[in-house]
Coordinates of C-alpha atoms in Angstrom, one line a residue:
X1 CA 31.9 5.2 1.4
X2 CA 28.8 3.1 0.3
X3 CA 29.7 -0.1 -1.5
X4 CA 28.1 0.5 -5.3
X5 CA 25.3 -1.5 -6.4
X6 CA 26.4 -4.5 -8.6
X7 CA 24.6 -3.4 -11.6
X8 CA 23.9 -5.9 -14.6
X9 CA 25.6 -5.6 -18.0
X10 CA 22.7 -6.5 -19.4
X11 CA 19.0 -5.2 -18.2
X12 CA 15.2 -5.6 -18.9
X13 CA 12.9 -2.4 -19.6
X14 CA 10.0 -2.9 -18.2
X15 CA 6.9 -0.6 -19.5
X16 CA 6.7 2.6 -18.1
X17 CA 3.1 2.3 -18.5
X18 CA 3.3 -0.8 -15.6
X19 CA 6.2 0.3 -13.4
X20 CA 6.5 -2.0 -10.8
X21 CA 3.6 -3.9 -9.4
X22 CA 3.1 -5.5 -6.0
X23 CA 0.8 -8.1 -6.4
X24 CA 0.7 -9.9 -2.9
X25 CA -3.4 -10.2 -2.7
X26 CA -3.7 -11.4 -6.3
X27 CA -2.2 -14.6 -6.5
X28 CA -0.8 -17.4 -4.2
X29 CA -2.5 -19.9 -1.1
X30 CA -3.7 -17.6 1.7
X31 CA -3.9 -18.4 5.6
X32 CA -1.4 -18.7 8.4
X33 CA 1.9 -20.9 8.6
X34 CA 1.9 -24.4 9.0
X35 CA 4.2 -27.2 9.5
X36 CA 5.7 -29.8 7.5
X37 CA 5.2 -32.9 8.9
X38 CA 7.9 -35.5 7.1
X39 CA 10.5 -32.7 7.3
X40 CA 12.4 -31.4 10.3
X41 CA 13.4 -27.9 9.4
X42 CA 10.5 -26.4 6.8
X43 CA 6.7 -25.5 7.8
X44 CA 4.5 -24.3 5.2
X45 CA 3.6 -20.5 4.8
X46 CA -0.1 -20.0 3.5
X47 CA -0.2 -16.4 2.5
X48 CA -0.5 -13.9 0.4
X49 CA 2.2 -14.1 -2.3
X50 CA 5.2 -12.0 -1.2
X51 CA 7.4 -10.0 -4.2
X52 CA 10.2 -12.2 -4.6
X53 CA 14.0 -12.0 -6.1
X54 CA 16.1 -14.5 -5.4
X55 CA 19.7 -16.5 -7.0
X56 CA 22.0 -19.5 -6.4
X57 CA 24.8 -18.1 -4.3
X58 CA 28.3 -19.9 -4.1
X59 CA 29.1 -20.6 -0.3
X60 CA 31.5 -18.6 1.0
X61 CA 32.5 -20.2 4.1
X62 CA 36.3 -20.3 4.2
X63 CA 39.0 -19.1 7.5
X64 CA 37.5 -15.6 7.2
X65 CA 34.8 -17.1 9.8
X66 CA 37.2 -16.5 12.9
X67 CA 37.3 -12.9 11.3
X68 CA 34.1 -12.8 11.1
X69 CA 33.1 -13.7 14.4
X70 CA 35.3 -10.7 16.0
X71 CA 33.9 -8.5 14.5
X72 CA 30.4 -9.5 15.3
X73 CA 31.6 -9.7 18.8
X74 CA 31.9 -5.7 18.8
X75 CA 29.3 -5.1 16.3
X76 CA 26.4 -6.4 19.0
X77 CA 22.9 -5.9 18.2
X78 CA 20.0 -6.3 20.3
X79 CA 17.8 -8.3 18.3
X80 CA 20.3 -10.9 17.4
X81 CA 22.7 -13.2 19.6
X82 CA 26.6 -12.9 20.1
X83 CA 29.4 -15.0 19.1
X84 CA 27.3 -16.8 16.2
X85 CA 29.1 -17.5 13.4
X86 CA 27.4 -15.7 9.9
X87 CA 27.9 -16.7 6.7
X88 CA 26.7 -15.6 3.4
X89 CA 23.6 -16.3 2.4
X90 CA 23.4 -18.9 -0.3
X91 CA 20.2 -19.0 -2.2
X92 CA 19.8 -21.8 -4.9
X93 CA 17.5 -21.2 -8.0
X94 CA 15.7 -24.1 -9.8
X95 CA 14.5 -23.5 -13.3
X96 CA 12.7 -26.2 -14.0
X97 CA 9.7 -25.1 -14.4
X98 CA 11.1 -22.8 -17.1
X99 CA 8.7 -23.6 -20.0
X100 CA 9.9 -25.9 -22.7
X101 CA 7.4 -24.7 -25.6
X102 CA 8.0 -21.7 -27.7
X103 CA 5.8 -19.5 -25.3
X104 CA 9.0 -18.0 -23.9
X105 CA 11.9 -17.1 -26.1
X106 CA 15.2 -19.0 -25.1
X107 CA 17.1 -15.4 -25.1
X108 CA 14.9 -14.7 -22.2
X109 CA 15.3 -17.8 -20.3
X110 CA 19.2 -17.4 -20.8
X111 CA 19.3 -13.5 -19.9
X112 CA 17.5 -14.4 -16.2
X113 CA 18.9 -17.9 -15.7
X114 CA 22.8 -16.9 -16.8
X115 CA 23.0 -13.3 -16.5
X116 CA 19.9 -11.5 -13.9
X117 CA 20.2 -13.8 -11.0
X118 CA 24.1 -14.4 -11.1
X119 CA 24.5 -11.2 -11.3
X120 CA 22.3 -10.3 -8.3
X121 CA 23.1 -13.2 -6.2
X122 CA 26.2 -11.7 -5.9
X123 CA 24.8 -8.7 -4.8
X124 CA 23.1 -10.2 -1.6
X125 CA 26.1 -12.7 -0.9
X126 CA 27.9 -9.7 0.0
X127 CA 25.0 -7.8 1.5
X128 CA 23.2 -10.4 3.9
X129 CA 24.8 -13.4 6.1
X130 CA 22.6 -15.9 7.8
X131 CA 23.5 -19.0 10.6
X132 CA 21.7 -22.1 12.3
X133 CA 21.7 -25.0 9.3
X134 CA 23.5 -24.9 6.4
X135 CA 21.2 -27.1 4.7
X136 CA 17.4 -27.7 3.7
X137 CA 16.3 -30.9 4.5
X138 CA 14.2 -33.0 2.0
X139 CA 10.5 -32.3 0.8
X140 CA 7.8 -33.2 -1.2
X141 CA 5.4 -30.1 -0.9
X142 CA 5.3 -26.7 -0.1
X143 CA 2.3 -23.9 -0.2
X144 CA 2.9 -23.1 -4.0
X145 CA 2.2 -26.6 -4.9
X146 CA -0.6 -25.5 -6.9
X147 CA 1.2 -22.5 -8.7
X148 CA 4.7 -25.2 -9.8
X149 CA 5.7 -28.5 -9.8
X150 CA 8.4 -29.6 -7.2
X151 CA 11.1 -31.5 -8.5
X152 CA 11.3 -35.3 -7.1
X153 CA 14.6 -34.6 -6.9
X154 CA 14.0 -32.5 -4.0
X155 CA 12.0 -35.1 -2.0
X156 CA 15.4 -37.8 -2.1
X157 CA 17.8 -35.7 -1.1
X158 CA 18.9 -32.5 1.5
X159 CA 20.0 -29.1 -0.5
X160 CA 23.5 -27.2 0.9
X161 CA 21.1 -24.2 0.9
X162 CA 19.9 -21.1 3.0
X163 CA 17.1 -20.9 0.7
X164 CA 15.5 -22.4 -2.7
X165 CA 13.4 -20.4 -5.5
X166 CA 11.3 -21.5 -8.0
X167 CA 11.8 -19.7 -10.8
X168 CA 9.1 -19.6 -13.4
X169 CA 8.4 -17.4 -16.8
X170 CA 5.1 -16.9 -18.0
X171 CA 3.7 -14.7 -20.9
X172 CA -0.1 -13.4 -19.9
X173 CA -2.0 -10.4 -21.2
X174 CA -1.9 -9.2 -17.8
X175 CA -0.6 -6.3 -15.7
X176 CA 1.9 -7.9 -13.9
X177 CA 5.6 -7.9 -14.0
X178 CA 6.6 -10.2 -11.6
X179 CA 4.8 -11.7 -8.6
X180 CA 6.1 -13.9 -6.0
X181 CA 5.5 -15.6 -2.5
X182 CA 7.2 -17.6 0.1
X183 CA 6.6 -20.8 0.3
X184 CA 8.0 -22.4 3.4
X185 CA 9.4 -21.6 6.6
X186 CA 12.2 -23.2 8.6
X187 CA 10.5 -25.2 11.9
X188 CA 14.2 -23.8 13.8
X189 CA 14.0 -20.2 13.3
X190 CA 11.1 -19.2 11.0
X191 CA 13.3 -18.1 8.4
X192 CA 11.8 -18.6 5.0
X193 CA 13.2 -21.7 3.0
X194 CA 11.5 -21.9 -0.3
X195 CA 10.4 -19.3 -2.1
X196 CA 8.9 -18.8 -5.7
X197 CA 8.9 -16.1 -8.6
X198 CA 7.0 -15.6 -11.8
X199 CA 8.3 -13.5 -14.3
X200 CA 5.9 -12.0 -17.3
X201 CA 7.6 -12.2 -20.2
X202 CA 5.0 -9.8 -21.8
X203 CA 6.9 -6.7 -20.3
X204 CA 10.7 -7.7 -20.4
X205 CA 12.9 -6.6 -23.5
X206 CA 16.9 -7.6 -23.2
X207 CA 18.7 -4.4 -23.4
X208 CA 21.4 -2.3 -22.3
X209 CA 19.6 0.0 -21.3
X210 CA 17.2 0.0 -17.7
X211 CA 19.7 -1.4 -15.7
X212 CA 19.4 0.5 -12.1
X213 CA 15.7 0.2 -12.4
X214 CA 15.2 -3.0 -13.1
X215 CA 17.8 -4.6 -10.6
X216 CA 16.5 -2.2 -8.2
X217 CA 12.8 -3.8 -8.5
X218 CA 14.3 -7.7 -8.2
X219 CA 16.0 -6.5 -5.0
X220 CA 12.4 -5.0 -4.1
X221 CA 11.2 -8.4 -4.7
X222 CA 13.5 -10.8 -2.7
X223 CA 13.7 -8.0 0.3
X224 CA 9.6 -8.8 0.5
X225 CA 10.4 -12.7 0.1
X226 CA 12.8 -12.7 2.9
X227 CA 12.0 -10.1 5.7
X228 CA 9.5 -7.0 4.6
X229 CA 6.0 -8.5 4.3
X230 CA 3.4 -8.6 7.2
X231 CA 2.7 -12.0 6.6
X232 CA 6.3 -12.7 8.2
X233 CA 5.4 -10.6 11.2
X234 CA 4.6 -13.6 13.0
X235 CA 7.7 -15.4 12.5
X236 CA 10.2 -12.5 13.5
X237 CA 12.8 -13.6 16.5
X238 CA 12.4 -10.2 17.4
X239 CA 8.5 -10.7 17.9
X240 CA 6.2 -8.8 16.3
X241 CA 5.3 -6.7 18.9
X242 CA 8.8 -5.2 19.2
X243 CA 8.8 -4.5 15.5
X244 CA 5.4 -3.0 14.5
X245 CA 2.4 -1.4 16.0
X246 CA -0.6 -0.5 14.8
X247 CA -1.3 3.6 14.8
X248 CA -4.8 5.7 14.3
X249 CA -4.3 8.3 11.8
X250 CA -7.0 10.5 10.6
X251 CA -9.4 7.7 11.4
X252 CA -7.4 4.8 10.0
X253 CA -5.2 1.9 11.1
X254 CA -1.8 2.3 10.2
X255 CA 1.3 0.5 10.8
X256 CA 4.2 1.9 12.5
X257 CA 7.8 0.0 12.1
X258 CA 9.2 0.3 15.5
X259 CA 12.7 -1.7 15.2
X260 CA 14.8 -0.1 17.8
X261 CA 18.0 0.9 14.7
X262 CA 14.6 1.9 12.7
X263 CA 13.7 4.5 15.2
X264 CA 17.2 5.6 15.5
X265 CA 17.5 6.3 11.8
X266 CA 14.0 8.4 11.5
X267 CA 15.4 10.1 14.3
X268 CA 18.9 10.8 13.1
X269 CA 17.9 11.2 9.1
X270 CA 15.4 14.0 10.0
X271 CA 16.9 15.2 13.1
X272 CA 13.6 14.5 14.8
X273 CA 14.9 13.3 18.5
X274 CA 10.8 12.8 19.2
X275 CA 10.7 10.4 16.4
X276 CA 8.9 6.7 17.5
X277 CA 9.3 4.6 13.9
X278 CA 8.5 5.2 10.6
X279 CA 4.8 4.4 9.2
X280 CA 4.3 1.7 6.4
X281 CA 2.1 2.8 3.8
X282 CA -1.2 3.1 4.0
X283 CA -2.7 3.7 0.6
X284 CA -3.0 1.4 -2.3
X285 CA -4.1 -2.2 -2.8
X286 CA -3.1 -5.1 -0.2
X287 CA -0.1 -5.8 -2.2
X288 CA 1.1 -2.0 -0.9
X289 CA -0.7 -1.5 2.4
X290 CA 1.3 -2.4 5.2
X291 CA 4.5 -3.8 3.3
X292 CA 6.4 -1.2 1.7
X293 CA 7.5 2.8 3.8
X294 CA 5.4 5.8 3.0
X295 CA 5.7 7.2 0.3
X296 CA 5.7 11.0 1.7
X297 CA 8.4 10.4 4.1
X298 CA 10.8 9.0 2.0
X299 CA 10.3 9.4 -1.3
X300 CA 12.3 7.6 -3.9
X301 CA 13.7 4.5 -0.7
X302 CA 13.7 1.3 -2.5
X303 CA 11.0 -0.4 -0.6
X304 CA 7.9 1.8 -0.9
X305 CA 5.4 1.1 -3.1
X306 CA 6.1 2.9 -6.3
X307 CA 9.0 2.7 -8.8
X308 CA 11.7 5.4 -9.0
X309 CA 14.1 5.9 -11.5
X310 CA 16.4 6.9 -9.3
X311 CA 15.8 3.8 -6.3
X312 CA 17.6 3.8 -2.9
X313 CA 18.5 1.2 -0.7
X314 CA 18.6 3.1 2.5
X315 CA 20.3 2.2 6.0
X316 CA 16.5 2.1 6.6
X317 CA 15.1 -1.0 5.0
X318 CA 18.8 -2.9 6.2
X319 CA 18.1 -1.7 9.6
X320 CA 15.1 -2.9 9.3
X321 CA 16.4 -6.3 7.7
X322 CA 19.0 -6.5 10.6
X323 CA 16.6 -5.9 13.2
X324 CA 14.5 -8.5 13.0
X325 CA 17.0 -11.4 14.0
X326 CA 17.3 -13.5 11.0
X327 CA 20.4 -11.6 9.1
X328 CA 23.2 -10.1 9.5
X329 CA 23.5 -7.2 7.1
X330 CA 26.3 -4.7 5.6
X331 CA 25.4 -1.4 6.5
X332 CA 28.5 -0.1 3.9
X333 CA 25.9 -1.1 1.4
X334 CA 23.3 1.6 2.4
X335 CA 23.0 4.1 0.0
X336 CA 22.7 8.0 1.0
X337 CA 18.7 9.1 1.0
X338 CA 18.4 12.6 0.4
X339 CA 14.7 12.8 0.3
X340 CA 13.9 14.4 3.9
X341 CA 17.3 14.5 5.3
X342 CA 17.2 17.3 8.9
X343 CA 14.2 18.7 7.5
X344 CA 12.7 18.1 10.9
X345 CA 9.6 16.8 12.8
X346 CA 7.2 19.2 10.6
X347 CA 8.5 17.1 7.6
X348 CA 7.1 13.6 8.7
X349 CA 3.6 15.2 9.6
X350 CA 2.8 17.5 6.8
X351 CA 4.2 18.0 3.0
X352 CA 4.2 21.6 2.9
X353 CA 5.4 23.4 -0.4
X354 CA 8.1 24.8 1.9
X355 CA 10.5 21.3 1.2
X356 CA 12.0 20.7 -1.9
X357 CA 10.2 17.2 -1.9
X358 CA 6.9 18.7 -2.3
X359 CA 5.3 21.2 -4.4
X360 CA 2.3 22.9 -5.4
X361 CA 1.8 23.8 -8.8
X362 CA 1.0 20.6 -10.9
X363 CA 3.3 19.2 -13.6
X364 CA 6.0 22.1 -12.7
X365 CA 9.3 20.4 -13.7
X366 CA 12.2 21.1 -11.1
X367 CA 15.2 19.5 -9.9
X368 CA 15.0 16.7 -7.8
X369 CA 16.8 17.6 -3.9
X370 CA 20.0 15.6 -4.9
X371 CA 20.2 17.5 -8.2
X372 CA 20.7 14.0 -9.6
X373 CA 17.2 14.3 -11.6
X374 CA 14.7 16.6 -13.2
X375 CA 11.6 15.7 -11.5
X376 CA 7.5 16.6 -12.3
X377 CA 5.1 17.6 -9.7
X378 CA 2.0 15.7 -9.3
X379 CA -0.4 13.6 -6.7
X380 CA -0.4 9.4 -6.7
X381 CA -1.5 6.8 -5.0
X382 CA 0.9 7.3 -2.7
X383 CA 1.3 10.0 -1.6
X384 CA -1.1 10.7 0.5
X385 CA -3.0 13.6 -1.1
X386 CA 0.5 15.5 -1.3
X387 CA 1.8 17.0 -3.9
X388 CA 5.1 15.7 -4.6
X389 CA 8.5 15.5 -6.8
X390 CA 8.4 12.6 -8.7
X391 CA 11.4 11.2 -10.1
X392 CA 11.5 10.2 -14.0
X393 CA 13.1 7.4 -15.5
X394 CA 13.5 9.3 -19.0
X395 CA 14.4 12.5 -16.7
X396 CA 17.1 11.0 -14.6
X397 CA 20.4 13.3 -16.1
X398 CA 23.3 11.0 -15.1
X399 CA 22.0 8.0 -16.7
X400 CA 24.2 7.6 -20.3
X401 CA 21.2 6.1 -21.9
X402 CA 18.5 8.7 -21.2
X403 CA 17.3 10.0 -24.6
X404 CA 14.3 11.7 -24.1
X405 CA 13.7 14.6 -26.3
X406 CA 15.1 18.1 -24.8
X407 CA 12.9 21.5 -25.4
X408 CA 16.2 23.4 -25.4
X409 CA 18.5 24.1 -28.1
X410 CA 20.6 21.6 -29.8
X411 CA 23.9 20.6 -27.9
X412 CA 22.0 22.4 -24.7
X413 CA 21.5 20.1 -22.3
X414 CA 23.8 17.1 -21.9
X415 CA 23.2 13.8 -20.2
X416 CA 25.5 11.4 -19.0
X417 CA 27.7 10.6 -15.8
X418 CA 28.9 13.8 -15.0
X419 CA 25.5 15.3 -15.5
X420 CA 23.9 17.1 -12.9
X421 CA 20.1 18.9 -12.8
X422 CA 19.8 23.0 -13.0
X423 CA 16.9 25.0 -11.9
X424 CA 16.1 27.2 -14.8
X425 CA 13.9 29.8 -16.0
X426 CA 12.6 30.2 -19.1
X427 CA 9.6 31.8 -20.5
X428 CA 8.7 33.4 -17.1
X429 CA 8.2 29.7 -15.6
X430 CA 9.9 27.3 -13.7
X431 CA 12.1 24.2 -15.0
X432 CA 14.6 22.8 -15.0
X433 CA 17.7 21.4 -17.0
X434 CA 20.3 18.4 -17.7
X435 CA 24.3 20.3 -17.7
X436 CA 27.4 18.7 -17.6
X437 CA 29.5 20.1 -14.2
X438 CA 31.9 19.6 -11.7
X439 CA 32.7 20.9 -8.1
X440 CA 36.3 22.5 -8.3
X441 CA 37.9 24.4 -5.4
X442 CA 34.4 24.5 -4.0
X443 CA 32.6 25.9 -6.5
X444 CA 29.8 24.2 -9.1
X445 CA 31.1 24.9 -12.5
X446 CA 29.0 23.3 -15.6
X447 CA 29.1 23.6 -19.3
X448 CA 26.8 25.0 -22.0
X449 CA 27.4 25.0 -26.0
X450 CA 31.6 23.9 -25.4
X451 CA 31.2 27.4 -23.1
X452 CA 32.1 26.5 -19.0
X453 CA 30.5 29.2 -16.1
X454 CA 31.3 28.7 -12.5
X455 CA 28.7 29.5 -10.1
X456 CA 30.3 32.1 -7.1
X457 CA 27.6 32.0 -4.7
X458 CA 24.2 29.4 -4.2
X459 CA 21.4 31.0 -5.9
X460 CA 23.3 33.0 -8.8
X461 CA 21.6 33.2 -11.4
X462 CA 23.6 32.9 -15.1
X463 CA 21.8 33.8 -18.3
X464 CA 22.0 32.2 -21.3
X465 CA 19.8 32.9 -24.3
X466 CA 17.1 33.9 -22.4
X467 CA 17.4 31.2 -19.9
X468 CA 18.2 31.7 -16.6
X469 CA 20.1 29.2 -14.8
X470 CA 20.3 29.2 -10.9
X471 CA 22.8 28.2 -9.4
X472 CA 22.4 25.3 -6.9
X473 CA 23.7 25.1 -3.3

């Protein structure tokens, strides 16, 4: 069983009129690495900023190691060498450049200093181990010296760190969320070292509400700051060639992520033996070409290009961490991605109406292929010229604080963790609904108005004042 996400207490809600934004060509130094002359493990990355997440992380390193070390013994993987000992990954934040006037409430400051990164930090302690040095040797500048000020500290003295973050808040009349880059790269491996994020305050509200979507977009961010981006091509161990390749489709360069435990998950999540990689998007702005998965092929996976309300981090994107012989990753922290699963060859080429995933009547409401969601038909940037499923944040029916308005009658519809999505009719058209259920002795059973119906067979359809409710598979 996949290892649950370590969702906050606490959350942000970011406007659903912004979403999440990749912002890699708008801000940041631009060019190729360079080195660090005074330092003897960090060399300076001029890019594009990458999205970036990323905490302090206690060090875990205890007599586990020898542990450890079998296992990765019979856990070989080509792109990365034998008998080296891992460790979690320790990332160190430094808020100094927090602001000290009243620009930026304090509640803020506290919410991402005390409870957003400890909380996720956490997360990729767990999730990710590195090796080579344990520490960051001293420096006076990095590429985002003209976007922070580095602390003197930090030019006196080596950090027990895999990796350091600036951490700024800002609040602009801009739409932005959050942009971030790397900053530096380690002269051993090409890991990145330094890293930096800023945070607009203008579309963050503390809340208890949010929670999977905006954890989900940090962990978007620091997966771009420490492996995803092209602008870390380059630096790969694996070499760049072995990991991507440039493809012509319909007249246009596209890229084509060619890991070797990449090509065996396309293969193996669409039963497609034929399968060669999976494509990077190719629509959008530069902060989405080339850095985040197609949208059409799979859907609602944490790292493509648009937010979902229902985000998954995929043994895709970790195989694709894994591969590229930096980290070691978890793989019982891969969620399940529904979105394509055996639908075939046909299904990475086309988006015919035929799949669930993809529709053709425009704003039809239906339930998303996990049942998890309602979901609305419509075209994006994204989805190149298809027709797709979206899923909803205010539509997702086993999240407790959902509280969108329902069409149906009062006491109807029910959201919360035991909630699962219904096709319905009503009306003579197509929708879909929010019902409390259950699976018991193999059959779907849900409730409507204190009433309970169990569904015999996969496409029975119940009726219940007037609206017909289908039974799912």
């Amino acid at each position: 069983m996949a290892k649950g996400w370590l969702w906050l207490i606490l959350a942000i809600i970011s406007s659903s009129a912004i979403g999440h934004k990749c912002v890699h060509s708008r801000k940041g130094p631009k060019g190729p690495p360079m080195r660090i002359q005074e330092t003897s493990n960090l060399r300076l990355l001029k890019s594009d900023p990458l999205d970036l997440f990323t905490t302090n992380i206690e060090d875990s390193n205890t007599e586990q190691g020898q542990l450890r070390k079998s296992k990765l013994r019979k856990e070989k993987e080509e792109s990365q060498p034998e008998n080296e000992d891992w460790r979690p990954i320790q990332i160190v934040a430094d808020f100094s450049n927090f602001p000290t006037d009243n620009s930026v409430s304090e509640d803020v400051k506290d919410f991402i200093k005390n409870s957003v990164f400890k909380t996720v930090q956490k997360y990729f302690a767990d999730l990710i181990k590195v090796k080579g040095p344990s520490t960051i040797s001293s420096f006076s500048r990095t590429s985002c010296d003209s976007e922070l000020k580095i602390p003197s500290y930090f030019s006196s003295s080596d950090v027990s760190a895999d990796m350091i973050l600036f951490v700024k808040i800002v609040n602009e009349d801009d739409d932005y969320i959050a942009w971030a880059t790397t900053c530096s790269l380690s002269s051993t491996d090409g890991r990145p070292l330094t890293g930096m994020i800023q945070i607009n305050q203008k579309y963050l509200t503390v809340s208890s509400a949010s929670i999977k979507s905006f954890t989900s977009s940090f962990i978007h961010e620091l997966l771009h700051s420490m492996a995803i981006s092209p602008y870390l091509f380059d630096a790969y161990p694996v070499g760049k060639n072995k990991a991507v390749k440039t493809e012509l489709v319909d007249g246009k360069k596209v890229s084509k992520i060619i890991l070797p435990s990449v090509i065996e998950w396309a293969k193996e999540h669409f039963g497609c033996s034929s399968a060669d990689g999976v494509f990077f998007e190719d629509e959008g702005d530069d902060g989405s070409v080339g850095s985040h998965w197609e949208k059409s092929q799979v859907g609602n996976e944490i790292m493509t290009a648009q937010a979902t309300a229902f985000p998954v981090l995929s043994k895709l994107t970790l195989s694709f961490v894994n591969d590229i012989g930096w980290y070691k990753v978890d793989f019982g922290f891969a969620e399940q991605l529904n979105w394509g699963k055996d639908k075939g060859c046909e299904f990475m080429k086309s988006c015919l109406p035929k799949f669930p995933e993809f529709c053709s009547t425009k704003r039809m409401i239906s339930c998303t292929s996990d049942f998890i969601a309602k979901s609305i038909c419509s075209e994006n940037t994204f989805s190149d010229d298809c027709m797709i499923f979206n899923y909803n944040q205010q539509m997702v029916c086993n999240f407790e604080y959902n509280s969108s308005p329902s069409s149906y009658p009062s006491g109807f519809e029910a959201i919360g963790r035991f909630s699962r999505c219904f096709n319905v009719i009503k009306d003579k058209e197509k929708s879909a609904v929010c019902l409390a259920s259950r699976c018991s002795n193999g059959l779907v059973q849900f409730q409507v108005l204190n009433v309970q119906y169990s569904c015999s067979i996969a496409g029975q359809v119940i009726e219940i004042e007037d609206i017909k409710i289908i039974c799912p598979d």
